mmCIF file of C-alpha atoms and ligand atoms in Angstrom:
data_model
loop_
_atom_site.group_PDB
_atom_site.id
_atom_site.type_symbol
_atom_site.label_atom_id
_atom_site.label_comp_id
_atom_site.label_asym_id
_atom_site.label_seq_id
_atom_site.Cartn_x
_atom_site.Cartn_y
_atom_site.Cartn_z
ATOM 1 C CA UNK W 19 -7.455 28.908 -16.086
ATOM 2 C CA UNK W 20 -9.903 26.030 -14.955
ATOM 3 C CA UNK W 21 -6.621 23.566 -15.397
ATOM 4 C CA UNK W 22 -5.184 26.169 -12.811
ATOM 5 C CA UNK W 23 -7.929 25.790 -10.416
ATOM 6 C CA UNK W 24 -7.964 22.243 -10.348
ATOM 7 C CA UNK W 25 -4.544 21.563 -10.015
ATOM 8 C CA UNK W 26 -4.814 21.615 -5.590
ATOM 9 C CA UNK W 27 -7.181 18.872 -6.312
ATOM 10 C CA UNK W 28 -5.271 17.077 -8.680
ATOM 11 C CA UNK W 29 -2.087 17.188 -6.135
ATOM 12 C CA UNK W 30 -4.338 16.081 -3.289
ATOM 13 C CA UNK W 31 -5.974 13.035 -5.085
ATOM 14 C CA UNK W 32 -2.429 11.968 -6.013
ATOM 15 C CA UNK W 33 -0.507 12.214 -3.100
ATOM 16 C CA UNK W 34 -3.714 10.434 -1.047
ATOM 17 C CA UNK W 35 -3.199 7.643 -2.892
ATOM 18 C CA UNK W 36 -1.553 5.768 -0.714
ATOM 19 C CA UNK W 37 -3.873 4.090 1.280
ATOM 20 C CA UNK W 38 -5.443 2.371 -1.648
ATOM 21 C CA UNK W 39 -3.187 -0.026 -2.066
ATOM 22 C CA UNK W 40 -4.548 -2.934 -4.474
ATOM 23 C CA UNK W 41 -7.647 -1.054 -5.362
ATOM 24 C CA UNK W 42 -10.611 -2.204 -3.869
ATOM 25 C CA UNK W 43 -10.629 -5.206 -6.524
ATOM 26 C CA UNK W 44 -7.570 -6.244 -5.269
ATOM 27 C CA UNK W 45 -7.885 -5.862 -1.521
ATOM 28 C CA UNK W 46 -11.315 -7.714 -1.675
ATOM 29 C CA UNK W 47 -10.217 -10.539 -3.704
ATOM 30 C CA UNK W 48 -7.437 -10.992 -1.410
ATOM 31 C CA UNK W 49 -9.836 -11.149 1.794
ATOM 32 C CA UNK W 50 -12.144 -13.227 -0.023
ATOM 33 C CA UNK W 51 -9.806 -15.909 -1.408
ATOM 34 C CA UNK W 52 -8.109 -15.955 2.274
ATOM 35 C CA UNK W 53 -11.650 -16.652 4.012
ATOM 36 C CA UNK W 54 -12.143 -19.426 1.861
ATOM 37 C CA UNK W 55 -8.723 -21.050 2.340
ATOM 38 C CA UNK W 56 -9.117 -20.475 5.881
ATOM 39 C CA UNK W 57 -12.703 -22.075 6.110
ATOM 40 C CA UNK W 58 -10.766 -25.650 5.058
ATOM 41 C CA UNK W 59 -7.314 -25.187 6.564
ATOM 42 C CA UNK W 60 -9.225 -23.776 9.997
ATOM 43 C CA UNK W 61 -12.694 -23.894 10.074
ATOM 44 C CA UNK W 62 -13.752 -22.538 13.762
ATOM 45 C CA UNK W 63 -11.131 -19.907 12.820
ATOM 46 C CA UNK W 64 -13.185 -18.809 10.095
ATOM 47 C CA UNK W 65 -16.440 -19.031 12.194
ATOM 48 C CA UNK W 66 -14.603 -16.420 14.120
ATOM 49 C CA UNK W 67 -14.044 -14.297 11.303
ATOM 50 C CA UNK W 68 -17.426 -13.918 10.599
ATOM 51 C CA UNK W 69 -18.976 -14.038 14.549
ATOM 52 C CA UNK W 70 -16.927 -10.895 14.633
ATOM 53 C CA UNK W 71 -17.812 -9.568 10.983
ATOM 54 C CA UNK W 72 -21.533 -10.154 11.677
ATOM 55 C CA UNK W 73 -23.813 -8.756 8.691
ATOM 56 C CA UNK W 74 -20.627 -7.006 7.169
ATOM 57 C CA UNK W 75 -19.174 -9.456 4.090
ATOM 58 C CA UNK W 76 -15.449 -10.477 4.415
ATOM 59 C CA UNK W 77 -14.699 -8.341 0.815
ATOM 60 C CA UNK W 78 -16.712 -5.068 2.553
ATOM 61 C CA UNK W 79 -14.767 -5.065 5.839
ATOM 62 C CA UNK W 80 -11.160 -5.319 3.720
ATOM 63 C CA UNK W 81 -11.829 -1.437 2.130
ATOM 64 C CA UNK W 82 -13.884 -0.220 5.514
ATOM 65 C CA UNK W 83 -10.054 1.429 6.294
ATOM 66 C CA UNK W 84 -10.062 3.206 2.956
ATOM 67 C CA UNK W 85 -13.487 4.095 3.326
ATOM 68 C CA UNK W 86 -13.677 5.435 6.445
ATOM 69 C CA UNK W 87 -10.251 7.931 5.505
ATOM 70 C CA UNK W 88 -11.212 11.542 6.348
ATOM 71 C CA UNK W 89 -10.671 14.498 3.383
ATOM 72 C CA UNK W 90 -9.161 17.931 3.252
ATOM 73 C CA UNK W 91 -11.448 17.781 0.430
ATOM 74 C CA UNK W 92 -14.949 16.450 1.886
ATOM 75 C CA UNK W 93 -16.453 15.214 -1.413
ATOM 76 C CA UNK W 94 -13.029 13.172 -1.693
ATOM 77 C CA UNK W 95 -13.370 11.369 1.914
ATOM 78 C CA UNK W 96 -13.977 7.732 2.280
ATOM 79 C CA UNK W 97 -18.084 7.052 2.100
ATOM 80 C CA UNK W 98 -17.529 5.904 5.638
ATOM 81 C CA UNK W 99 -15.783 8.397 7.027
ATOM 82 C CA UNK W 100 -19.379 11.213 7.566
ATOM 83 C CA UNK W 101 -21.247 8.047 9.087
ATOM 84 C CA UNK W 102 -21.746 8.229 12.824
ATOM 85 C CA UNK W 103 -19.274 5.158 13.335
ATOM 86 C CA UNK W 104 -16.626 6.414 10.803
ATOM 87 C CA UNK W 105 -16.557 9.601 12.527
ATOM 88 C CA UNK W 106 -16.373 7.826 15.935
ATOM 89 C CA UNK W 107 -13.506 6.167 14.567
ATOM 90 C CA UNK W 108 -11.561 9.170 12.884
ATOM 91 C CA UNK W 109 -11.850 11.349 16.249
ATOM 92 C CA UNK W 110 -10.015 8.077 18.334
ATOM 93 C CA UNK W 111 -7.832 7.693 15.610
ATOM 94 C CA UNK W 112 -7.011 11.037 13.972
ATOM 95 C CA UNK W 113 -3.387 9.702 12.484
ATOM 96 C CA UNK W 114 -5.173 6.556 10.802
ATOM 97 C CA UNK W 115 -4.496 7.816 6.980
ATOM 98 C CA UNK W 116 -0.586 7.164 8.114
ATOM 99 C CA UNK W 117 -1.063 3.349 9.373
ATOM 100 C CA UNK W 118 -1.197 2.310 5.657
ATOM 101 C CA UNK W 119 3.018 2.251 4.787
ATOM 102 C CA UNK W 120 5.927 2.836 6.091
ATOM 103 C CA UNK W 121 8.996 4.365 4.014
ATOM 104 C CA UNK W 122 11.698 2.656 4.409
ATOM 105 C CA UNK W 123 14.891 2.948 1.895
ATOM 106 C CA UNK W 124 15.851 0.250 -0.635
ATOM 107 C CA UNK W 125 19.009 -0.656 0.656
ATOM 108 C CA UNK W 126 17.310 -1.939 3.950
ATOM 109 C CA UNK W 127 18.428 -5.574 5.278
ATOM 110 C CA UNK W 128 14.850 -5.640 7.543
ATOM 111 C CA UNK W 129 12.500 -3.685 8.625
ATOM 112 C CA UNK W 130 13.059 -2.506 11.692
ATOM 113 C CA UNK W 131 15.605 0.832 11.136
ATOM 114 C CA UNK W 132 14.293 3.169 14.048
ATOM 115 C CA UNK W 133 15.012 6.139 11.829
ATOM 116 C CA UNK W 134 12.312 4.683 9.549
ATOM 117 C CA UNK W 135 9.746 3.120 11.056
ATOM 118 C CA UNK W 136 6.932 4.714 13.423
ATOM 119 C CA UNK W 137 4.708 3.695 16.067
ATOM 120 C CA UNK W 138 1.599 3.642 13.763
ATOM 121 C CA UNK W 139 3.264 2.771 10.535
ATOM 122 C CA UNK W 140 1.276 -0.451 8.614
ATOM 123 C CA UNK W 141 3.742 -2.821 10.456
ATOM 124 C CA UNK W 142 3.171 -1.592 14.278
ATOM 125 C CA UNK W 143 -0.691 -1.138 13.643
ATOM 126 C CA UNK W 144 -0.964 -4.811 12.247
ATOM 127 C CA UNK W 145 0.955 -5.886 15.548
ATOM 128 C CA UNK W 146 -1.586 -4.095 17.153
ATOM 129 C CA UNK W 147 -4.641 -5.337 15.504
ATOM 130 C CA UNK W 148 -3.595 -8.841 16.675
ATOM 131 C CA UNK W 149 -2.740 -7.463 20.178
ATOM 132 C CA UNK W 150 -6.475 -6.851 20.019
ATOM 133 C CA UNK W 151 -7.914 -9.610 18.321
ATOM 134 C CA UNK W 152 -6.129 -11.626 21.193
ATOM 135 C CA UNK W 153 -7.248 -9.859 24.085
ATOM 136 C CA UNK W 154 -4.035 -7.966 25.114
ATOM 137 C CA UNK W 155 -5.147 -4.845 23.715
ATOM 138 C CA UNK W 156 -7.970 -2.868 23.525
ATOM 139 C CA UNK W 157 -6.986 -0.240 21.552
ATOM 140 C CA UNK W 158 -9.548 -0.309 19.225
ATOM 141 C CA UNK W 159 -12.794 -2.893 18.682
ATOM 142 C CA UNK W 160 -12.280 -6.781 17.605
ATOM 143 C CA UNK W 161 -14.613 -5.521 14.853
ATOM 144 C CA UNK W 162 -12.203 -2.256 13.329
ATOM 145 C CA UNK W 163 -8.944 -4.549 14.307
ATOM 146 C CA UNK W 164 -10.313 -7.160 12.057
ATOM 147 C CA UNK W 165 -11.179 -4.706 9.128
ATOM 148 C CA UNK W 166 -7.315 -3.419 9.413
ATOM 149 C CA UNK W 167 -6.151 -7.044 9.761
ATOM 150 C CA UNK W 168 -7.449 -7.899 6.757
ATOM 151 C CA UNK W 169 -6.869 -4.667 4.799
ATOM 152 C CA UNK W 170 -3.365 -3.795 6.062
ATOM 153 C CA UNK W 171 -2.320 -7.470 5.472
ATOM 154 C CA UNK W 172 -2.794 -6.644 1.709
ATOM 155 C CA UNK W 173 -1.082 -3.502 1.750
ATOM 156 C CA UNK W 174 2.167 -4.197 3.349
ATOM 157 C CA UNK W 175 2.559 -7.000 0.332
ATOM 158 C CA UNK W 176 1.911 -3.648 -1.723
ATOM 159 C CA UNK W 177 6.115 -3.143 -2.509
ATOM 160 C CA UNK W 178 5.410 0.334 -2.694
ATOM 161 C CA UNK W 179 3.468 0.590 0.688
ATOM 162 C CA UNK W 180 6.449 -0.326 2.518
ATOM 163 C CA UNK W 181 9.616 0.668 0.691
ATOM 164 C CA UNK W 182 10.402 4.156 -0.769
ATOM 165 C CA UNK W 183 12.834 5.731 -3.283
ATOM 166 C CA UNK W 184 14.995 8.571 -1.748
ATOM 167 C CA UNK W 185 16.832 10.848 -4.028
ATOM 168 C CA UNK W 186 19.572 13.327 -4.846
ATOM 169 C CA UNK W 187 19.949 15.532 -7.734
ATOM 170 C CA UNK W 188 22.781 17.352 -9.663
ATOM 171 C CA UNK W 189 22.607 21.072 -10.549
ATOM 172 C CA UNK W 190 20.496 20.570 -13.913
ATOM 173 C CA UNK W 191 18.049 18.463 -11.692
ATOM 174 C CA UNK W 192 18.806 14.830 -12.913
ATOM 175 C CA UNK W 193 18.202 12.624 -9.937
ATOM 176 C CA UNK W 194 20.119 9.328 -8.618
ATOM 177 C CA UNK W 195 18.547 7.031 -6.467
ATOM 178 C CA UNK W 196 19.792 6.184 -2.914
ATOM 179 C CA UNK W 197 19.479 2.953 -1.832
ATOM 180 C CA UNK W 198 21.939 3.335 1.568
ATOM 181 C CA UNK W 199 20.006 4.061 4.516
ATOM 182 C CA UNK W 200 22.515 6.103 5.823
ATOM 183 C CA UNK W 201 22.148 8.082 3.117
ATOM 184 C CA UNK W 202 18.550 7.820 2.979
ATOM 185 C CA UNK W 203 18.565 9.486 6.622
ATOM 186 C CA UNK W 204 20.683 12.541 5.418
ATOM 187 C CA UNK W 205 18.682 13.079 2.433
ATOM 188 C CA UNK W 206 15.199 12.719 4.255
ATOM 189 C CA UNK W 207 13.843 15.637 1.904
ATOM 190 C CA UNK W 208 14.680 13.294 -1.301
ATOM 191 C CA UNK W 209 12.065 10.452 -0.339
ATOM 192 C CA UNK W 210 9.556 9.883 -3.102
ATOM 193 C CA UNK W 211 6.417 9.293 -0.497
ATOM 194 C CA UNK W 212 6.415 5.864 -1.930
ATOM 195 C CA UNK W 213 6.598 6.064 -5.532
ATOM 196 C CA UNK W 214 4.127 9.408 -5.359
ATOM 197 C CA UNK W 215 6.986 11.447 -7.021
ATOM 198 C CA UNK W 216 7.677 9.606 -9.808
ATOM 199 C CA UNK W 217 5.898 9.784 -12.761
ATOM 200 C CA UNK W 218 5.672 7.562 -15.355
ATOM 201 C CA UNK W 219 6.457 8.893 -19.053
ATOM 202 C CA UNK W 220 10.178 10.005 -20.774
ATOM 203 C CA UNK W 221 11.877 13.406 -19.633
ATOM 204 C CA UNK W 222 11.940 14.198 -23.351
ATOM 205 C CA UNK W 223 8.119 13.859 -23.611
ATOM 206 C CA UNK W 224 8.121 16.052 -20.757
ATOM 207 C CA UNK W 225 10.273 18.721 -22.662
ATOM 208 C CA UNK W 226 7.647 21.763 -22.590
ATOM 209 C CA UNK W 227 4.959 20.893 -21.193
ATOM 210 C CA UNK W 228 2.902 22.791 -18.584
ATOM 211 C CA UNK W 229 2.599 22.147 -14.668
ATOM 212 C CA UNK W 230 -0.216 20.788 -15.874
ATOM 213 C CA UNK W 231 0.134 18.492 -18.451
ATOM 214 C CA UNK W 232 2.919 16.864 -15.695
ATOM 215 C CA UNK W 233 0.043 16.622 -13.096
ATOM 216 C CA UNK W 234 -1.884 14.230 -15.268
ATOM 217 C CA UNK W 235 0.449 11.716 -15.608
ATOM 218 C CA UNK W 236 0.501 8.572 -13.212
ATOM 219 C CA UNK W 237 2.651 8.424 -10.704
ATOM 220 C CA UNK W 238 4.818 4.887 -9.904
ATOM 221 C CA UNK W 239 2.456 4.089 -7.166
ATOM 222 C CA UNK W 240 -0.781 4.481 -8.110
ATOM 223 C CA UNK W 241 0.352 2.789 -11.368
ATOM 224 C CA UNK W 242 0.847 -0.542 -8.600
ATOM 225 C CA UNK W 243 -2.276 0.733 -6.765
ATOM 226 C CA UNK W 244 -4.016 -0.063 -9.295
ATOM 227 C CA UNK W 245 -2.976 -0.987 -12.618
ATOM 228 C CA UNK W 246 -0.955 -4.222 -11.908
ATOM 229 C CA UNK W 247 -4.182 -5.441 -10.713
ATOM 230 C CA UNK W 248 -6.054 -4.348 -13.620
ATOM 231 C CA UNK W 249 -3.594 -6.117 -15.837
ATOM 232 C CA UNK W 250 -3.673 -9.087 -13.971
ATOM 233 C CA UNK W 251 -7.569 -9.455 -14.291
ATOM 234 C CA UNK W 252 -10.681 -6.796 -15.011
ATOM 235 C CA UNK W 253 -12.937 -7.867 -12.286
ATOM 236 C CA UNK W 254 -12.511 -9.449 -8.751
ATOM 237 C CA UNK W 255 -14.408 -12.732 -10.265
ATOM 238 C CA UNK W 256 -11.730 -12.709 -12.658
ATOM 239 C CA UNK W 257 -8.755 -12.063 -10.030
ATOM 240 C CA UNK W 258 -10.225 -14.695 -7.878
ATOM 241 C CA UNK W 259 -9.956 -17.442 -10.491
ATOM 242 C CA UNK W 260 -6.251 -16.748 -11.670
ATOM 243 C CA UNK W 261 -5.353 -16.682 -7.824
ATOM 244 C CA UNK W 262 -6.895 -19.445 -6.290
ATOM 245 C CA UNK W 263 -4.788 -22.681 -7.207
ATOM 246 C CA UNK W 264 -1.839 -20.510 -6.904
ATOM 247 C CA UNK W 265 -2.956 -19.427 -3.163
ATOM 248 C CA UNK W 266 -3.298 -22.882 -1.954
ATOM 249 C CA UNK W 267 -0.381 -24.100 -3.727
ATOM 250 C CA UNK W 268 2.073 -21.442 -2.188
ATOM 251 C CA UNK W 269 4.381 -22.389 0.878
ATOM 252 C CA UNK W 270 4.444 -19.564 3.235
ATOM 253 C CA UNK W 271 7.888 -18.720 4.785
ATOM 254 C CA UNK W 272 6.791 -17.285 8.232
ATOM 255 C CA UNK W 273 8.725 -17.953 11.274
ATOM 256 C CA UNK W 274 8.324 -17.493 15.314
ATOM 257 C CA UNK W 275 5.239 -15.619 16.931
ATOM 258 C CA UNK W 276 2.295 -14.179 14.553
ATOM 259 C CA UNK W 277 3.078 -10.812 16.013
ATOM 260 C CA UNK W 278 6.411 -11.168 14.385
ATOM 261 C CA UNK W 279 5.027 -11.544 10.653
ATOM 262 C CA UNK W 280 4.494 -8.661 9.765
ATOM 263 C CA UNK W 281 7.771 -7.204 9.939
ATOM 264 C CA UNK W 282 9.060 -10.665 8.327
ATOM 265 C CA UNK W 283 6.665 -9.356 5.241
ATOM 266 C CA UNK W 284 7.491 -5.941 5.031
ATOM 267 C CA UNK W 285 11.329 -7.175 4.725
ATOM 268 C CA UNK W 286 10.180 -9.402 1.530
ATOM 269 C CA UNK W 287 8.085 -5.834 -0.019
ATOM 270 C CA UNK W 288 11.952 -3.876 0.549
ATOM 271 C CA UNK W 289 13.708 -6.763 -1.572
ATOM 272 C CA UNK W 290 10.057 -7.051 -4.230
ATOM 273 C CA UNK W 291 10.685 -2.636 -4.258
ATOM 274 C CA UNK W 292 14.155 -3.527 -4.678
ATOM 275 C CA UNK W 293 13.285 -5.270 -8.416
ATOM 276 C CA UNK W 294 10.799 -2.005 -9.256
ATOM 277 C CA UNK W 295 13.404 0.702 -9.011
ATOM 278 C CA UNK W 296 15.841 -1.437 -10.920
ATOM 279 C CA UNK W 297 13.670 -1.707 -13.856
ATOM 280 C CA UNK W 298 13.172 2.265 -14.017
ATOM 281 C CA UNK W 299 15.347 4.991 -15.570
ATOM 282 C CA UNK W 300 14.953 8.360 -13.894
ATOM 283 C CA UNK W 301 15.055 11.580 -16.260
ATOM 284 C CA UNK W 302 15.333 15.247 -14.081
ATOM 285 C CA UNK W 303 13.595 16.685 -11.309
ATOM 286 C CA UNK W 304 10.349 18.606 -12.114
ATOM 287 C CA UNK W 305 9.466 21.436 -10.440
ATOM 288 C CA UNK W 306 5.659 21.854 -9.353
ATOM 289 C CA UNK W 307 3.533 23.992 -7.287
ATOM 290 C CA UNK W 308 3.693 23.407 -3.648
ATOM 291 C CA UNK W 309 6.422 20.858 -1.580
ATOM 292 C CA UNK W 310 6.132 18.345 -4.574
ATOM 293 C CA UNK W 311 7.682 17.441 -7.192
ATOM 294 C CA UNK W 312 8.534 14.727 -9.457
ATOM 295 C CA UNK W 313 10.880 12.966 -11.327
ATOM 296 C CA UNK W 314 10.016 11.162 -15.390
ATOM 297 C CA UNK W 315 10.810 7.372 -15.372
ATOM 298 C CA UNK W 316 11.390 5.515 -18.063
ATOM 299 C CA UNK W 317 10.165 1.578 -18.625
ATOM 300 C CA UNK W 318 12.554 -0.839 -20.225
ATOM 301 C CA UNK W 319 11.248 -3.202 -22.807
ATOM 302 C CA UNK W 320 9.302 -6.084 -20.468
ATOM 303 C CA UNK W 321 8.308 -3.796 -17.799
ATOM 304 C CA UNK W 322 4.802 -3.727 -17.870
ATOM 305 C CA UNK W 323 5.093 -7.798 -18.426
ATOM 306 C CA UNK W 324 6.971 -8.351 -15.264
ATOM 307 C CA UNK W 325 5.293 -5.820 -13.191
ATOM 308 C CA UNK W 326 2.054 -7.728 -14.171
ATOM 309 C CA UNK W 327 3.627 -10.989 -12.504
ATOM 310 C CA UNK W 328 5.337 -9.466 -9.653
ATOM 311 C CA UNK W 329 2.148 -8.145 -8.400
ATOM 312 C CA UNK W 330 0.600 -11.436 -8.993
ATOM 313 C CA UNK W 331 2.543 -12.809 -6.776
ATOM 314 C CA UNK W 332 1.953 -10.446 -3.851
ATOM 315 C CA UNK W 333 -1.543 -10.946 -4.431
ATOM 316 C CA UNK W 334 -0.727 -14.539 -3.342
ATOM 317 C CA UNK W 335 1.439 -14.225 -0.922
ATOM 318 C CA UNK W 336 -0.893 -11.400 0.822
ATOM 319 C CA UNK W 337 -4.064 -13.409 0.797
ATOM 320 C CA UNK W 338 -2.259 -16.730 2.141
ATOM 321 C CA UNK W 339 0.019 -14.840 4.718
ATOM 322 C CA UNK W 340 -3.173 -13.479 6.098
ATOM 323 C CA UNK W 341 -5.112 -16.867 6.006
ATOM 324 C CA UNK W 342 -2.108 -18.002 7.909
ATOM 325 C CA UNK W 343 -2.270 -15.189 10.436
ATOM 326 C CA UNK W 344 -6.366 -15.535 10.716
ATOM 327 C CA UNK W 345 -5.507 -19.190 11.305
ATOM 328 C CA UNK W 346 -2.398 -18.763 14.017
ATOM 329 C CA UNK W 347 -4.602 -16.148 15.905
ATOM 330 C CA UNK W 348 -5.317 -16.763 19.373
ATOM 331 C CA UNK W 349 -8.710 -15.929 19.421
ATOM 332 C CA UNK W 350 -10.345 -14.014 22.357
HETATM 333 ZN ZN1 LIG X 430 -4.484 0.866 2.623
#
């Protein structure tokens, strides 16, 4: 009966997960490690950084945007979002919890499919944060553009935060993946938010067990929210030191205007999503309370292993992409 009663809460906490891309380990090592590669590569760039930042630490301003996310449930909201500034922020910008992703299907060449993308999806919003940053914008503060910048540059490197599994099912339930956006668009009900659907386990370990025994498994993308990281390194001292060398030694690949890179590295998250689904094997649909439900994957033998180094190399190319950006910037 308790399980029962918790089981809203359960559904909420795992289909909020979204914004959380990285964990906060992740997300401040990357804003940390791309400060310091900044301060040598550009230092009055980096003076900028912190003019702007003021008292707040690089690391604290990369989760403000998770913090400050409003709650159905209010002991679940950010610890930002009942301050006086967070709620400031949440009443101009009631659809921020959305600016983290964007869903678009695995078959995509680039991003940039209008039946996909949105206006405040993580792409636009970063455009927008540098609109402001440069004085053609004042949609929101230099200060809250910066703490997006910063964040939002580490999520769109999240695979799952910008590509999505869509799906289709047979009459017993078992589900095949679409990868066709064409498809994708006529199956709009089969998206997987993400990864949010899918949880990790086999269908036959599934056989019989409750609603609830389903809800406490992990789903696909909290499981590279946070446990890629967590494999990679246990704290952010840790995470630091296995990145660093590999941050200054990577060559980035951008091309044309900074307002243009983001989109360029959403298209590299479809093709790094691309790999994930490929290593999964999808068991049946699962009913569950509500509009969700889910569908049992399967790891093959040297998952976990390459996961582990896939995300370690996001981590890398996030934090140097947005040194680059900080860097390109024309500061106003
Ligand atoms: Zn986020």
């Amino acid at each position: 009966m308790i399980l029962r009663l918790l089981l809203p809460t359960v559904i909420v906490v795992l289909t909020c997960s979204r914004a959380f891309a990285w964990g906060q380990e992740g997300h401040r090592t990357i804003a940390a490690l791309a400060l310091e590669h900044l301060q040598k590569s550009n230092p009055a760039a980096a003076a900028k950084v912190k003019e702007i930042l003021g008292n707040e630490s690089v690391e604290d301003a990369s989760i403000w945007p998770d913090d400050v996310r409003p709650n159905r449930i209010p002991s679940r909201s950010g610890r930002f979002a009942n301050t006086d500034e967070g709620k400031a922020f949440n009443t101009a910008h009631p659809d921020n919890p959305a600016w983290h992703f964007v869903d678009l299907p695995l078959g995509s060449k680039a991003y940039g499919d209008k039946r996909f993308t949105k206006e405040n999806d993580v792409v636009q919003t970063l455009v927008k944060c540098i609109d402001v940053l440069e004085g053609r914008s004042e949609f929101m503060s230099k200060h809250d553009a910066l703490r997006f910048l910063l964040h939002m540059g580490g999520d769109v490197h999240q695979p799952l935060h910008a590509a999505c599994g869509f799906f289709k099912f047979d009459a017993e339930g078992r589900a095949t993946l679409i990868s066709d956006p064409d498809e994708a668009a006529a199956n709009m009900d089969g998206a997987d938010s993400g990864g949010n659907k899918l949880l990790l386990g086999s269908e036959s370990g599934a056989t019989n067990k409750s609603p609830e025994e389903a809800d406490k498994r992990l789903p696909l993308h909290r499981y590279w929210d946070e446990h890629v990281v967590a494999m990679n390194a246990e704290t952010e001292a840790e995470l630091a030191v296995k990145l660093r060398d590999r941050v200054a030694a990577f060559k980035p690949t951008n091309t044309g205007e900074v307002r243009t890179w983001p989109a360029q590295w959403a298209t590299d998250s479809i093709g790094v999503s691309r790999e994930i689904y490929a290593e999964l094997k999808y068991g049946k649909r699962f009913p569950r309370t509500g509009n969700y439900w889910t569908i049992y994957l399967n790891f093959q033998k040297g998952t976990k292993e390459k996961f582990t180094d896939m995300a370690a190399v996001q981590l890398v190319k996030a934090t140097r992409n947005l040194a680059e950006t900080l860097g390109a910037i024309q500061w106003k």
